[in-house]
CSV table of C-alpha atoms and ligand atoms in Angstrom, one decimal:
chain,number,residue,atom,x,y,z
Z,245,MET,CA,-0.9,-0.9,26.6
Z,246,ASN,CA,-3.0,-4.0,26.7
Z,247,ASP,CA,-1.4,-7.2,28.0
Z,248,ASN,CA,-2.6,-10.2,26.0
Z,249,THR,CA,-0.5,-12.8,27.8
Z,250,VAL,CA,-3.3,-14.0,30.1
Z,251,ILE,CA,-5.9,-14.0,27.3
Z,252,ILE,CA,-3.6,-15.9,25.0
Z,253,SER,CA,-2.9,-18.7,27.5
Z,254,GLU,CA,-6.6,-18.9,28.2
Z,255,ILE,CA,-7.2,-19.4,24.4
Z,256,LYS,CA,-4.4,-22.0,24.3
Z,257,ARG,CA,-6.1,-23.9,27.2
Z,258,LEU,CA,-9.5,-23.8,25.3
Z,259,LEU,CA,-7.9,-25.1,22.2
Z,260,GLY,CA,-6.4,-28.0,24.2
Z,261,GLY,CA,-3.3,-28.6,22.1
Z,262,ARG,CA,-5.2,-28.7,18.8
Z,263,GLN,CA,-3.9,-26.4,16.1
Z,264,PRO,CA,-6.8,-24.7,14.3
Z,265,LEU,CA,-6.2,-23.1,10.9
Z,266,ALA,CA,-6.7,-19.5,10.1
Z,267,TYR,CA,-7.3,-17.9,6.7
Z,268,VAL,CA,-6.3,-14.2,6.7
Z,269,ARG,CA,-6.9,-12.2,3.5
Z,270,SER,CA,-5.8,-8.5,3.2
Z,271,PHE,CA,-7.2,-6.1,0.7
Z,272,GLY,CA,-6.1,-2.5,-0.2
Z,273,CYS,CA,-2.8,-0.9,0.4
Z,274,GLN,CA,0.5,-2.1,1.7
Z,275,LEU,CA,-0.3,-0.7,5.1
Z,276,ASN,CA,-3.2,-3.0,5.3
Z,277,THR,CA,-1.1,-5.9,4.2
Z,278,SER,CA,1.3,-5.1,7.0
Z,279,ASP,CA,-1.6,-5.1,9.5
Z,280,GLY,CA,-2.5,-8.5,8.1
Z,281,GLU,CA,1.0,-9.7,8.9
Z,282,LYS,CA,0.5,-8.4,12.5
Z,283,ILE,CA,-2.8,-10.2,12.8
Z,284,LYS,CA,-1.1,-13.4,11.7
Z,285,GLY,CA,1.6,-12.8,14.2
Z,286,LEU,CA,-0.9,-12.6,17.0
Z,287,LEU,CA,-2.7,-15.7,15.7
Z,288,ARG,CA,0.5,-17.7,15.6
Z,289,LYS,CA,1.1,-16.8,19.3
Z,290,MET,CA,-2.3,-18.1,20.1
Z,291,GLY,CA,-1.5,-21.4,18.5
Z,292,TYR,CA,-3.1,-21.0,15.1
Z,293,GLY,CA,-1.6,-22.4,11.8
Z,294,PHE,CA,-2.5,-20.9,8.4
Z,295,THR,CA,-4.2,-22.0,5.3
Z,296,GLU,CA,-4.8,-20.5,1.9
Z,297,ASP,CA,-8.1,-22.4,1.5
Z,298,GLU,CA,-11.0,-20.9,3.3
Z,299,ALA,CA,-12.9,-24.2,3.2
Z,300,GLN,CA,-10.2,-25.7,5.5
Z,301,ALA,CA,-10.2,-22.8,7.9
Z,302,ASP,CA,-11.5,-22.7,11.5
Z,303,LEU,CA,-11.1,-18.9,11.5
Z,304,ILE,CA,-11.5,-16.5,8.6
Z,305,ILE,CA,-10.4,-12.9,8.9
Z,306,LEU,CA,-11.0,-10.4,6.0
Z,307,ASN,CA,-8.8,-7.4,6.5
Z,308,THR,CA,-10.7,-4.9,4.4
Z,309,CYS,CA,-10.1,-1.7,2.4
Z,310,ALA,CA,-12.6,1.2,2.1
Z,311,VAL,CA,-10.9,3.5,-0.4
Z,312,ARG,CA,-13.3,2.9,-3.3
Z,313,GLU,CA,-16.7,1.4,-3.5
Z,314,ASN,CA,-15.7,-1.6,-5.6
Z,315,ALA,CA,-13.3,-2.6,-2.8
Z,316,GLU,CA,-16.2,-2.7,-0.4
Z,317,ASP,CA,-18.5,-4.5,-2.8
Z,318,ARG,CA,-16.0,-7.2,-3.2
Z,319,VAL,CA,-15.8,-7.8,0.5
Z,320,PHE,CA,-19.6,-7.9,0.9
Z,321,GLY,CA,-19.7,-10.4,-2.0
Z,322,ILE,CA,-17.2,-12.6,-0.2
Z,323,VAL,CA,-18.8,-12.4,3.2
Z,324,GLY,CA,-22.2,-13.2,1.5
Z,325,SER,CA,-20.7,-16.3,0.0
Z,326,MET,CA,-19.4,-17.4,3.4
Z,327,LYS,CA,-22.9,-17.9,4.7
Z,328,LYS,CA,-22.9,-21.4,3.2
Z,329,LEU,CA,-19.5,-22.3,4.8
Z,330,LYS,CA,-20.9,-21.2,8.2
Z,331,GLU,CA,-24.1,-23.3,7.7
Z,332,LEU,CA,-22.0,-26.3,7.0
Z,333,ARG,CA,-19.7,-25.7,9.9
Z,334,PRO,CA,-21.3,-23.6,12.7
Z,335,ASP,CA,-18.0,-23.6,14.6
Z,336,LEU,CA,-16.3,-21.5,12.0
Z,337,ILE,CA,-15.4,-18.1,13.3
Z,338,ILE,CA,-15.6,-15.2,10.8
Z,339,GLY,CA,-14.1,-11.8,11.5
Z,340,ILE,CA,-14.0,-8.5,9.6
Z,341,ALA,CA,-11.0,-6.2,10.2
Z,342,GLY,CA,-9.5,-3.2,8.4
Z,343,CYS,CA,-10.7,0.1,7.1
Z,344,MET,CA,-14.3,-0.8,6.3
Z,345,THR,CA,-15.0,-1.5,10.0
Z,346,ALA,CA,-14.2,2.1,11.0
Z,347,GLN,CA,-17.3,3.5,9.1
Z,348,SER,CA,-20.3,3.3,11.4
Z,349,HIS,CA,-22.8,2.7,8.6
Z,350,ILE,CA,-20.7,-0.2,7.4
Z,351,ALA,CA,-20.3,-1.7,10.9
Z,352,GLU,CA,-24.1,-1.4,11.3
Z,353,LYS,CA,-24.7,-3.1,7.9
Z,354,ILE,CA,-22.4,-6.0,8.8
Z,355,LYS,CA,-24.1,-6.5,12.1
Z,356,LYS,CA,-27.6,-6.3,10.6
Z,357,SER,CA,-27.3,-8.1,7.3
Z,358,TYR,CA,-24.5,-10.6,7.8
Z,359,PRO,CA,-25.2,-12.7,10.8
Z,360,GLN,CA,-22.4,-15.1,9.7
Z,361,VAL,CA,-19.9,-12.5,11.0
Z,362,ASP,CA,-18.8,-13.2,14.5
Z,363,PHE,CA,-16.6,-10.2,15.2
Z,364,VAL,CA,-15.4,-6.8,13.9
Z,365,LEU,CA,-11.9,-5.6,14.7
Z,366,GLY,CA,-11.0,-1.9,14.1
Z,367,THR,CA,-7.8,-0.7,12.5
Z,368,SER,CA,-6.3,0.6,15.7
Z,369,ALA,CA,-7.5,-2.4,17.7
Z,370,ILE,CA,-5.3,-5.2,16.4
Z,371,ASN,CA,-4.1,-6.0,19.9
Z,372,GLY,CA,-7.7,-6.5,20.9
Z,373,LEU,CA,-7.9,-9.6,18.6
Z,374,PRO,CA,-7.1,-12.2,21.4
Z,375,ARG,CA,-9.9,-10.8,23.6
Z,376,LEU,CA,-12.4,-11.0,20.7
Z,377,LEU,CA,-11.4,-14.5,19.8
Z,378,LEU,CA,-11.7,-15.6,23.4
Z,379,ASP,CA,-15.3,-14.2,23.5
Z,380,CYS,CA,-16.1,-16.1,20.3
Z,381,LEU,CA,-14.6,-19.4,21.5
Z,382,ASN,CA,-16.7,-18.9,24.7
Z,383,GLY,CA,-19.8,-18.7,22.5
Z,384,ALA,CA,-20.4,-15.0,22.2
Z,385,LYS,CA,-22.8,-14.2,19.3
Z,386,PHE,CA,-21.2,-11.0,18.1
Z,387,SER,CA,-18.4,-8.9,19.4
Z,388,ALA,CA,-16.6,-5.8,18.2
Z,389,ASP,CA,-13.6,-3.8,19.2
Z,390,ILE,CA,-13.0,-0.6,17.3
Z,391,ALA,CA,-11.2,1.2,20.1
Z,392,GLU,CA,-7.9,3.1,19.5
Z,393,TYR,CA,-5.2,1.5,21.5
Z,394,ASP,CA,-2.4,3.5,19.9
Z,395,ASP,CA,-0.1,0.7,20.8
Z,396,PHE,CA,2.5,-0.4,18.3
Z,397,SER,CA,3.6,-3.5,20.1
Z,398,ALA,CA,2.0,-6.0,17.7
Z,399,GLN,CA,4.6,-4.7,15.2
Z,400,ALA,CA,7.2,-7.1,16.6
Z,401,GLU,CA,5.4,-10.3,16.1
Z,402,GLN,CA,4.3,-10.3,12.5
Z,403,VAL,CA,4.3,-13.3,10.2
Z,404,ARG,CA,5.9,-11.8,7.1
Z,405,GLU,CA,4.8,-12.8,3.6
Z,406,SER,CA,8.2,-12.6,2.1
Z,407,SER,CA,11.7,-13.6,3.2
Z,408,PHE,CA,13.5,-10.9,1.3
Z,409,LYS,CA,11.1,-7.9,1.0
Z,410,ALA,CA,9.7,-6.3,4.2
Z,411,SER,CA,7.2,-3.6,4.8
Z,412,VAL,CA,7.9,-1.3,7.8
Z,413,PRO,CA,5.2,1.1,8.7
Z,414,ILE,CA,6.8,4.3,10.0
Z,415,MET,CA,3.6,6.1,10.8
Z,416,PHE,CA,-0.2,5.6,10.9
Z,417,GLY,CA,-3.1,7.8,10.0
Z,418,CYS,CA,-3.4,10.9,7.8
Z,419,ASN,CA,-4.0,14.6,8.5
Z,420,ASN,CA,-4.5,15.7,5.0
Z,421,PHE,CA,-8.2,15.3,4.3
Z,422,CYS,CA,-8.1,15.3,0.6
Z,423,THR,CA,-11.8,15.9,-0.1
Z,424,TYR,CA,-12.3,12.6,-2.0
Z,425,CYS,CA,-10.5,10.3,0.5
Z,426,ILE,CA,-11.9,8.1,3.3
Z,427,VAL,CA,-8.5,7.3,4.8
Z,428,PRO,CA,-8.3,10.1,7.4
Z,429,TYR,CA,-11.7,8.9,8.7
Z,430,VAL,CA,-10.8,5.3,8.9
Z,431,ARG,CA,-7.2,5.5,10.0
Z,432,GLY,CA,-7.3,8.5,12.3
Z,433,ARG,CA,-4.7,11.2,12.8
Z,434,GLU,CA,-1.0,10.9,12.0
Z,435,ARG,CA,1.1,9.0,14.6
Z,436,SER,CA,4.8,8.5,14.0
Z,437,ARG,CA,6.5,5.4,15.4
Z,438,ARG,CA,9.6,6.0,17.6
Z,439,PRO,CA,12.7,6.4,15.4
Z,440,GLU,CA,14.7,3.9,17.5
Z,441,ASP,CA,11.9,1.3,17.1
Z,442,ILE,CA,12.0,1.7,13.3
Z,443,ILE,CA,15.8,1.6,13.2
Z,444,SER,CA,16.1,-1.5,15.3
Z,445,GLU,CA,13.4,-3.2,13.3
Z,446,VAL,CA,15.2,-2.4,10.0
Z,447,GLU,CA,18.6,-3.6,11.5
Z,448,GLY,CA,16.9,-6.9,12.5
Z,449,LEU,CA,15.5,-7.3,9.0
Z,450,VAL,CA,18.8,-6.6,7.4
Z,451,ARG,CA,20.5,-9.1,9.7
Z,452,ASP,CA,17.8,-11.7,8.7
Z,453,GLY,CA,18.8,-11.2,5.1
Z,454,TYR,CA,16.0,-8.9,3.9
Z,455,LYS,CA,17.0,-7.1,0.7
Z,456,GLU,CA,14.3,-4.6,0.3
Z,457,ILE,CA,12.8,-2.5,3.1
Z,458,MET,CA,9.6,-0.6,2.2
Z,459,LEU,CA,8.9,2.3,4.6
Z,460,LEU,CA,5.2,2.9,4.7
Z,461,GLY,CA,2.9,5.8,5.6
Z,462,GLN,CA,0.0,7.6,4.0
Z,463,ASN,CA,2.3,10.6,3.8
Z,464,VAL,CA,5.9,9.6,4.8
Z,465,ASN,CA,7.0,13.2,4.3
Z,466,SER,CA,5.2,14.3,7.4
Z,467,TYR,CA,7.0,11.6,9.5
Z,468,GLY,CA,8.1,13.1,12.7
Z,469,ASN,CA,5.8,16.2,12.7
Z,470,ASP,CA,4.4,14.8,16.0
Z,471,LEU,CA,7.9,14.0,17.4
Z,472,GLY,CA,8.8,17.6,18.3
Z,473,GLY,CA,11.6,18.0,15.8
Z,474,GLU,CA,13.4,14.9,17.0
Z,475,MET,CA,13.6,13.3,13.5
Z,476,SER,CA,12.3,14.2,10.0
Z,477,PHE,CA,11.7,11.8,7.2
Z,478,PRO,CA,14.9,12.8,5.3
Z,479,GLN,CA,16.9,12.3,8.5
Z,480,LEU,CA,15.3,8.9,9.0
Z,481,LEU,CA,16.3,7.9,5.5
Z,482,ARG,CA,19.9,8.9,6.2
Z,483,ARG,CA,20.0,7.1,9.5
Z,484,LEU,CA,18.6,3.9,7.8
Z,485,ASN,CA,21.0,4.3,4.9
Z,486,ALA,CA,23.9,4.1,7.4
Z,487,ILE,CA,22.9,0.6,8.5
Z,488,GLU,CA,25.5,-1.8,7.1
Z,489,GLY,CA,24.5,-4.4,4.6
Z,490,ASP,CA,23.4,-4.9,1.0
Z,491,PHE,CA,19.8,-3.8,0.8
Z,492,TRP,CA,17.4,-1.2,-0.8
Z,493,ILE,CA,15.2,1.3,1.0
Z,494,ARG,CA,11.9,2.3,-0.7
Z,495,PHE,CA,9.1,4.4,0.7
Z,496,MET,CA,5.5,5.2,0.0
Z,497,SER,CA,3.6,7.6,-0.4
Z,498,SER,CA,5.0,11.1,-0.7
Z,499,HIS,CA,2.6,14.0,-0.7
Z,500,PRO,CA,3.9,16.6,-3.2
Z,501,LYS,CA,3.0,19.5,-0.8
Z,502,ASP,CA,5.6,18.1,1.6
Z,503,ALA,CA,8.3,16.9,-0.9
Z,504,SER,CA,11.2,19.1,0.3
Z,505,ALA,CA,14.6,19.9,-1.0
Z,506,GLU,CA,16.0,17.8,1.9
Z,507,LEU,CA,14.0,14.8,0.7
Z,508,ILE,CA,15.4,15.1,-2.8
Z,509,ASP,CA,18.9,15.5,-1.4
Z,510,ALA,CA,18.5,12.4,0.7
Z,511,ILE,CA,17.3,10.3,-2.2
Z,512,PHE,CA,20.3,11.3,-4.3
Z,513,GLU,CA,22.9,11.1,-1.5
Z,514,CYS,CA,21.8,7.8,0.1
Z,515,ASP,CA,23.2,4.9,-1.9
Z,516,LYS,CA,20.7,2.4,-0.5
Z,517,VAL,CA,17.6,4.5,-1.3
Z,518,ALA,CA,16.1,3.3,-4.5
Z,519,LYS,CA,16.2,5.7,-7.5
Z,520,HIS,CA,12.4,6.0,-7.9
Z,521,LEU,CA,9.8,8.3,-6.4
Z,522,HIS,CA,6.1,7.7,-6.2
Z,523,LEU,CA,4.6,11.2,-6.2
Z,524,PRO,CA,0.8,11.1,-6.5
Z,525,VAL,CA,-0.4,14.0,-8.6
Z,526,GLN,CA,-4.1,13.1,-8.7
Z,527,SER,CA,-4.9,15.7,-11.4
Z,528,GLY,CA,-3.2,18.2,-13.7
Z,529,SER,CA,-5.9,20.9,-13.2
Z,530,ASP,CA,-5.4,23.6,-10.6
Z,531,GLY,CA,-9.1,23.9,-10.2
Z,532,VAL,CA,-9.6,20.2,-9.5
Z,533,LEU,CA,-6.5,20.2,-7.2
Z,534,ARG,CA,-8.0,23.0,-5.2
Z,535,ARG,CA,-11.3,21.2,-4.8
Z,536,MET,CA,-9.4,18.1,-3.9
Z,537,ASN,CA,-7.7,20.1,-1.1
Z,538,ARG,CA,-4.3,18.9,-2.3
Z,539,ARG,CA,-2.6,22.2,-1.5
Z,540,TYR,CA,-0.3,22.4,-4.5
Z,541,THR,CA,-0.6,23.6,-8.0
Z,542,ALA,CA,0.5,21.9,-11.2
Z,543,GLU,CA,3.3,24.4,-11.4
Z,544,LYS,CA,4.5,23.6,-7.9
Z,545,TYR,CA,4.4,19.9,-8.7
Z,546,LEU,CA,6.4,20.4,-11.9
Z,547,GLY,CA,8.9,22.4,-9.9
Z,548,ILE,CA,9.7,19.2,-7.8
Z,549,VAL,CA,9.8,17.1,-11.0
Z,550,ASP,CA,12.2,19.6,-12.7
Z,551,GLU,CA,14.5,19.6,-9.7
Z,552,ILE,CA,14.7,15.8,-9.7
Z,553,ARG,CA,15.2,15.6,-13.4
Z,554,ARG,CA,17.9,18.4,-13.3
Z,555,ARG,CA,20.0,16.0,-11.2
Z,556,ASP,CA,19.0,12.9,-13.2
Z,557,PRO,CA,17.1,13.4,-16.5
Z,558,ASP,CA,16.1,9.8,-16.5
Z,559,PHE,CA,14.9,9.5,-12.9
Z,560,SER,CA,11.9,7.2,-12.6
Z,561,LEU,CA,8.6,8.7,-11.3
Z,562,THR,CA,5.3,7.0,-10.8
Z,563,THR,CA,2.0,8.5,-9.8
Z,564,ASP,CA,-1.7,8.1,-8.8
Z,565,ILE,CA,-4.4,9.8,-10.8
Z,566,ILE,CA,-8.1,10.2,-10.2
Z,567,VAL,CA,-10.3,10.4,-13.3
Z,568,GLY,CA,-13.8,12.0,-13.0
Z,569,PHE,CA,-13.5,13.9,-9.8
Z,570,PRO,CA,-16.9,15.7,-9.4
Z,571,ASP,CA,-17.6,18.1,-12.2
Z,572,GLU,CA,-14.2,17.5,-13.8
Z,573,THR,CA,-14.4,19.3,-17.2
Z,574,GLU,CA,-12.9,18.1,-20.5
Z,575,GLU,CA,-10.4,21.0,-20.0
Z,576,ASP,CA,-9.5,19.8,-16.5
Z,577,PHE,CA,-9.0,16.3,-17.9
Z,578,GLU,CA,-6.8,17.5,-20.7
Z,579,ALA,CA,-4.7,19.3,-18.1
Z,580,THR,CA,-4.1,15.8,-16.5
Z,581,LEU,CA,-3.1,14.4,-19.9
Z,582,ALA,CA,-0.8,17.3,-20.4
Z,583,ILE,CA,1.0,16.8,-17.1
Z,584,MET,CA,1.4,13.1,-17.9
Z,585,GLU,CA,3.1,14.1,-21.2
Z,586,ARG,CA,5.3,16.6,-19.5
Z,587,VAL,CA,6.4,14.3,-16.6
Z,588,ARG,CA,6.6,11.1,-18.6
Z,589,TYR,CA,5.9,8.7,-15.7
Z,590,ASP,CA,7.2,5.2,-15.9
Z,591,ASN,CA,3.9,3.9,-14.5
Z,592,ILE,CA,0.6,5.3,-13.2
Z,593,TYR,CA,-2.0,4.0,-10.9
Z,594,SER,CA,-5.3,5.4,-12.1
Z,595,PHE,CA,-8.8,5.2,-10.6
Z,596,ILE,CA,-12.2,6.4,-11.5
Z,597,TYR,CA,-13.5,8.7,-8.7
Z,598,SER,CA,-15.6,6.8,-6.2
Z,599,ARG,CA,-18.0,8.7,-3.9
Z,600,ARG,CA,-17.2,8.0,-0.2
Z,601,THR,CA,-19.9,8.8,2.3
Z,602,GLY,CA,-18.7,11.2,4.9
Z,603,THR,CA,-16.1,13.0,2.8
Z,604,LYS,CA,-16.4,16.5,1.5
Z,605,ALA,CA,-16.4,15.6,-2.2
Z,606,ALA,CA,-19.4,13.3,-1.6
Z,607,GLU,CA,-21.4,16.5,-1.2
Z,608,MET,CA,-20.2,18.1,-4.4
Z,609,PRO,CA,-22.4,18.2,-7.5
Z,610,ASP,CA,-21.3,16.0,-10.4
Z,611,ALA,CA,-22.7,16.4,-13.8
Z,612,VAL,CA,-20.2,14.1,-15.6
Z,613,SER,CA,-21.7,10.8,-16.7
Z,614,GLU,CA,-20.2,7.4,-15.9
Z,615,GLU,CA,-19.8,6.8,-19.7
Z,616,GLU,CA,-17.8,9.9,-20.0
Z,617,LYS,CA,-15.6,9.0,-17.0
Z,618,GLY,CA,-15.0,5.5,-18.6
Z,619,ALA,CA,-14.1,7.1,-21.9
Z,620,ARG,CA,-11.6,9.5,-20.2
Z,621,MET,CA,-10.1,6.5,-18.3
Z,622,ARG,CA,-9.5,4.7,-21.6
Z,623,ARG,CA,-7.9,7.8,-23.1
Z,624,LEU,CA,-5.6,8.2,-20.1
Z,625,LEU,CA,-4.5,4.5,-20.2
Z,626,GLU,CA,-3.9,4.7,-23.9
Z,627,LEU,CA,-1.7,7.8,-23.5
Z,628,GLN,CA,0.3,6.1,-20.6
Z,629,ARG,CA,0.8,3.0,-22.8
Z,630,GLU,CA,2.4,5.2,-25.5
Z,631,ILE,CA,4.5,7.0,-22.9
Z,632,SER,CA,5.8,3.8,-21.3
Z,633,THR,CA,6.5,2.2,-24.6
Z,634,GLU,CA,8.6,5.1,-25.6
Z,635,HIS,CA,10.1,5.9,-22.2
Z,636,TYR,CA,11.2,2.4,-21.4
Z,637,LYS,CA,13.5,2.4,-24.4
Z,638,ARG,CA,15.9,4.6,-22.5
Z,639,PHE,CA,17.0,1.5,-20.6
Z,640,ILE,CA,18.1,-0.4,-23.6
Z,641,GLY,CA,21.8,-1.0,-23.5
Z,642,ARG,CA,22.0,-0.1,-19.8
Z,643,ARG,CA,22.8,-2.1,-16.8
Z,644,MET,CA,20.2,-2.4,-14.1
Z,645,ARG,CA,20.4,-4.0,-10.7
Z,646,VAL,CA,17.4,-6.2,-10.2
Z,647,LEU,CA,15.9,-7.9,-7.1
Z,648,VAL,CA,14.4,-11.1,-8.5
Z,649,ASP,CA,11.0,-11.8,-6.9
Z,650,ASP,CA,9.3,-14.5,-8.9
Z,651,VAL,CA,9.4,-16.8,-11.9
Z,652,SER,CA,7.8,-15.2,-14.9
Z,653,LYS,CA,4.2,-16.1,-15.5
Z,654,LYS,CA,4.4,-14.9,-19.1
Z,655,ARG,CA,7.5,-16.7,-20.3
Z,656,GLU,CA,8.8,-20.1,-19.4
Z,657,GLY,CA,12.5,-20.3,-18.3
Z,658,TYR,CA,12.4,-16.6,-17.2
Z,659,VAL,CA,12.3,-14.9,-13.9
Z,660,SER,CA,11.2,-11.3,-13.1
Z,661,GLY,CA,12.0,-8.7,-10.6
Z,662,LYS,CA,12.1,-5.0,-10.0
Z,663,SER,CA,15.0,-2.7,-10.6
Z,664,SER,CA,16.0,0.1,-8.3
Z,665,GLU,CA,13.9,2.4,-10.6
Z,666,PHE,CA,10.9,0.2,-9.9
Z,667,ILE,CA,10.8,-1.1,-13.4
Z,668,ILE,CA,9.8,-4.8,-14.0
Z,669,VAL,CA,12.7,-6.6,-15.5
Z,670,GLU,CA,12.6,-10.1,-17.1
Z,671,LEU,CA,15.6,-12.3,-17.5
Z,672,GLU,CA,16.5,-15.9,-18.2
Z,673,GLY,CA,16.8,-17.9,-15.0
Z,674,ASP,CA,15.1,-20.2,-12.5
Z,675,SER,CA,13.6,-20.0,-9.1
Z,676,SER,CA,17.1,-20.2,-7.4
Z,677,LEU,CA,17.5,-16.5,-8.2
Z,678,ILE,CA,14.4,-15.5,-6.2
Z,679,GLY,CA,15.4,-13.1,-3.5
Z,680,GLN,CA,18.8,-12.3,-5.0
Z,681,PHE,CA,20.2,-9.1,-6.6
Z,682,VAL,CA,21.4,-9.6,-10.1
Z,683,ASP,CA,22.9,-7.2,-12.7
Z,684,VAL,CA,21.1,-7.2,-16.0
Z,685,GLU,CA,22.0,-5.7,-19.3
Z,686,ILE,CA,18.7,-4.5,-20.9
Z,687,THR,CA,18.2,-5.6,-24.5
Z,688,GLU,CA,14.5,-5.1,-25.1
Z,689,ALA,CA,11.7,-2.7,-23.9
Z,690,MET,CA,8.0,-3.4,-23.8
Z,691,ASN,CA,5.3,-1.2,-22.5
Z,692,TRP,CA,5.0,-2.9,-19.1
Z,693,ALA,CA,8.5,-4.2,-18.5
Z,694,VAL,CA,12.0,-4.5,-20.0
Z,695,ARG,CA,14.0,-7.6,-20.7
Z,696,GLY,CA,17.7,-8.4,-20.5
Z,697,ARG,CA,20.5,-10.8,-19.8
Z,698,ARG,CA,22.5,-11.4,-16.7
Z,699,VAL,CA,26.0,-9.9,-16.7
S,103,SAH,N1,-1.9,8.4,1.0
S,103,SAH,C1,-1.6,8.1,-0.3
S,103,SAH,C2,-2.8,7.5,-1.0
S,103,SAH,C3,-3.7,6.5,-0.4
S,103,SAH,S1,-5.0,6.0,-1.3
S,103,SAH,C4,-1.4,9.4,-1.0
S,103,SAH,O1,-1.9,10.5,-0.7
S,103,SAH,O2,-0.7,9.3,-2.0
S,103,SAH,C5,-4.3,5.6,-2.9
S,103,SAH,C6,-4.9,6.3,-4.0
S,103,SAH,O3,-6.2,5.9,-4.2
S,103,SAH,C7,-4.9,7.8,-4.0
S,103,SAH,O4,-3.6,8.3,-4.3
S,103,SAH,C8,-5.9,8.2,-4.9
S,103,SAH,O5,-5.4,8.3,-6.2
S,103,SAH,C9,-6.9,7.0,-4.9
S,103,SAH,N2,-8.1,7.3,-4.2
S,103,SAH,C10,-8.3,7.7,-2.9
S,103,SAH,N3,-9.6,7.9,-2.7
S,103,SAH,C11,-10.3,7.7,-3.9
S,103,SAH,C12,-11.6,7.8,-4.3
S,103,SAH,N4,-12.6,8.2,-3.4
S,103,SAH,N5,-11.9,7.5,-5.5
S,103,SAH,C13,-11.0,7.1,-6.4
S,103,SAH,N6,-9.7,7.0,-6.1
S,103,SAH,C14,-9.3,7.3,-4.8
S,104,SF4,FE1,-6.0,10.2,1.4
S,104,SF4,FE2,-4.9,12.5,0.8
S,104,SF4,FE3,-4.3,11.3,3.1
S,104,SF4,FE4,-3.5,10.3,0.8
S,104,SF4,S1,-2.9,12.2,1.7
S,104,SF4,S2,-4.4,9.1,2.5
S,104,SF4,S3,-5.1,10.7,-0.6
S,104,SF4,S4,-6.3,12.1,2.6
S,105,F3S,FE1,-7.7,1.0,1.8
S,105,F3S,FE2,-7.4,1.5,4.3
S,105,F3S,FE3,-5.3,1.3,2.7
S,105,F3S,S1,-8.9,2.3,3.0
S,105,F3S,S2,-6.0,2.0,0.8
S,105,F3S,S3,-6.6,-0.3,3.2
S,105,F3S,S4,-5.5,2.7,4.5
């Protein structure tokens, strides 16, 4: 535990009743966004207000992602451009948080080449933020805290981005070491939050009117493995499903190697659990899956899909796919296309493989050219477009329950939201519907969404 009370009152004293403004920007996955909300929670406690305009900010925090090289390049670009801001306003404090900070070569690079950065805050050190800020306000040149506090207390104080959709991390870290992936190195080993803390947080959110609870973890299926059999993920789902109220439960991500029969039972038996599963396949080739250390075969994966579709032939599945893993052959790639045709995903999130220093795959030879990888990516996207266009037609004539989340940017007089199946639905309406459940009869299918009318 680290007690911030004294430090926070010292900061307030230094600020002398003034309300400085903070600009906090999160990159990467929803877990990082959730950390960003915790950072904001701490800042609010210290007396900060918030701005979306970095030129107005007294404090800038970039909460970074390291999963692919282009994510890191973007951050370096932004930090580079902040040199000017800092020259204009030497009092400006700039901090880098998130997954990039956990790689020593990146932390070194920031320290050496970006003197405009005042502090670095590690992914497990969010509670160390007040201390770092106090150092900066006292004139320290550069400070860093990348310790692991293993303290989930900042959870309670977050400034949430939405008033009807909430992310609830249930565990941190990852033990899987997929050979391409940096996450286990930057987020550490799996740590599950206490079930009673998760339950009371969700109860509070439902009381506050939240309509969608997104349970987050790098592999939610291994929730509880470190709790000595006290609670598994399917049990947690059932426990949360029993909370009274009108809300949906979603979760991300599920590793196929741990997607059990109990999990599938829980999805079908819990009325509040959304009827959608994000099940990252990464590749359809057993050779590539082995070299990725995914610990399942295409056949095992399809077994899970078949069990789900046996219960509901139209069940909605989405996935992540990596194109161009080291030495991926044309045959390997075609196996990926084949699994896409077989599963018929409603949506895929596809990425060209990015070499991450420190991971096993970074050492693997790779004879495939960038042009070839780009060409494969285009083929994959084209196939998915065809599949979505065809597959979305199954919703025409059906009723879908939709949580409206925004006015449509594509069509005036329309709003859009997501159905339980995680499909984007457009319907006529105005901003008064935002944050509400509505029933929609689907009349039209596109390749990225469906459209319908309220019933
Ligand atoms: N824990 C989650 C994924 C976290 S990262 C899971 O296992 O499903 C999200 C996605 O980024 C991964 O599923 C993978 O498809 C992609 N990804 C991870 N590392 C990558 C890399 N080095 N290059 C390209 N894509 C990568
Ligand atoms: Fe990365 Fe694999 Fe862990 Fe997902 S399960 S975070 S892809 S190592
Ligand atoms: Fe990126 Fe870190 Fe998430 S590397 S994907 S922000 S866990």
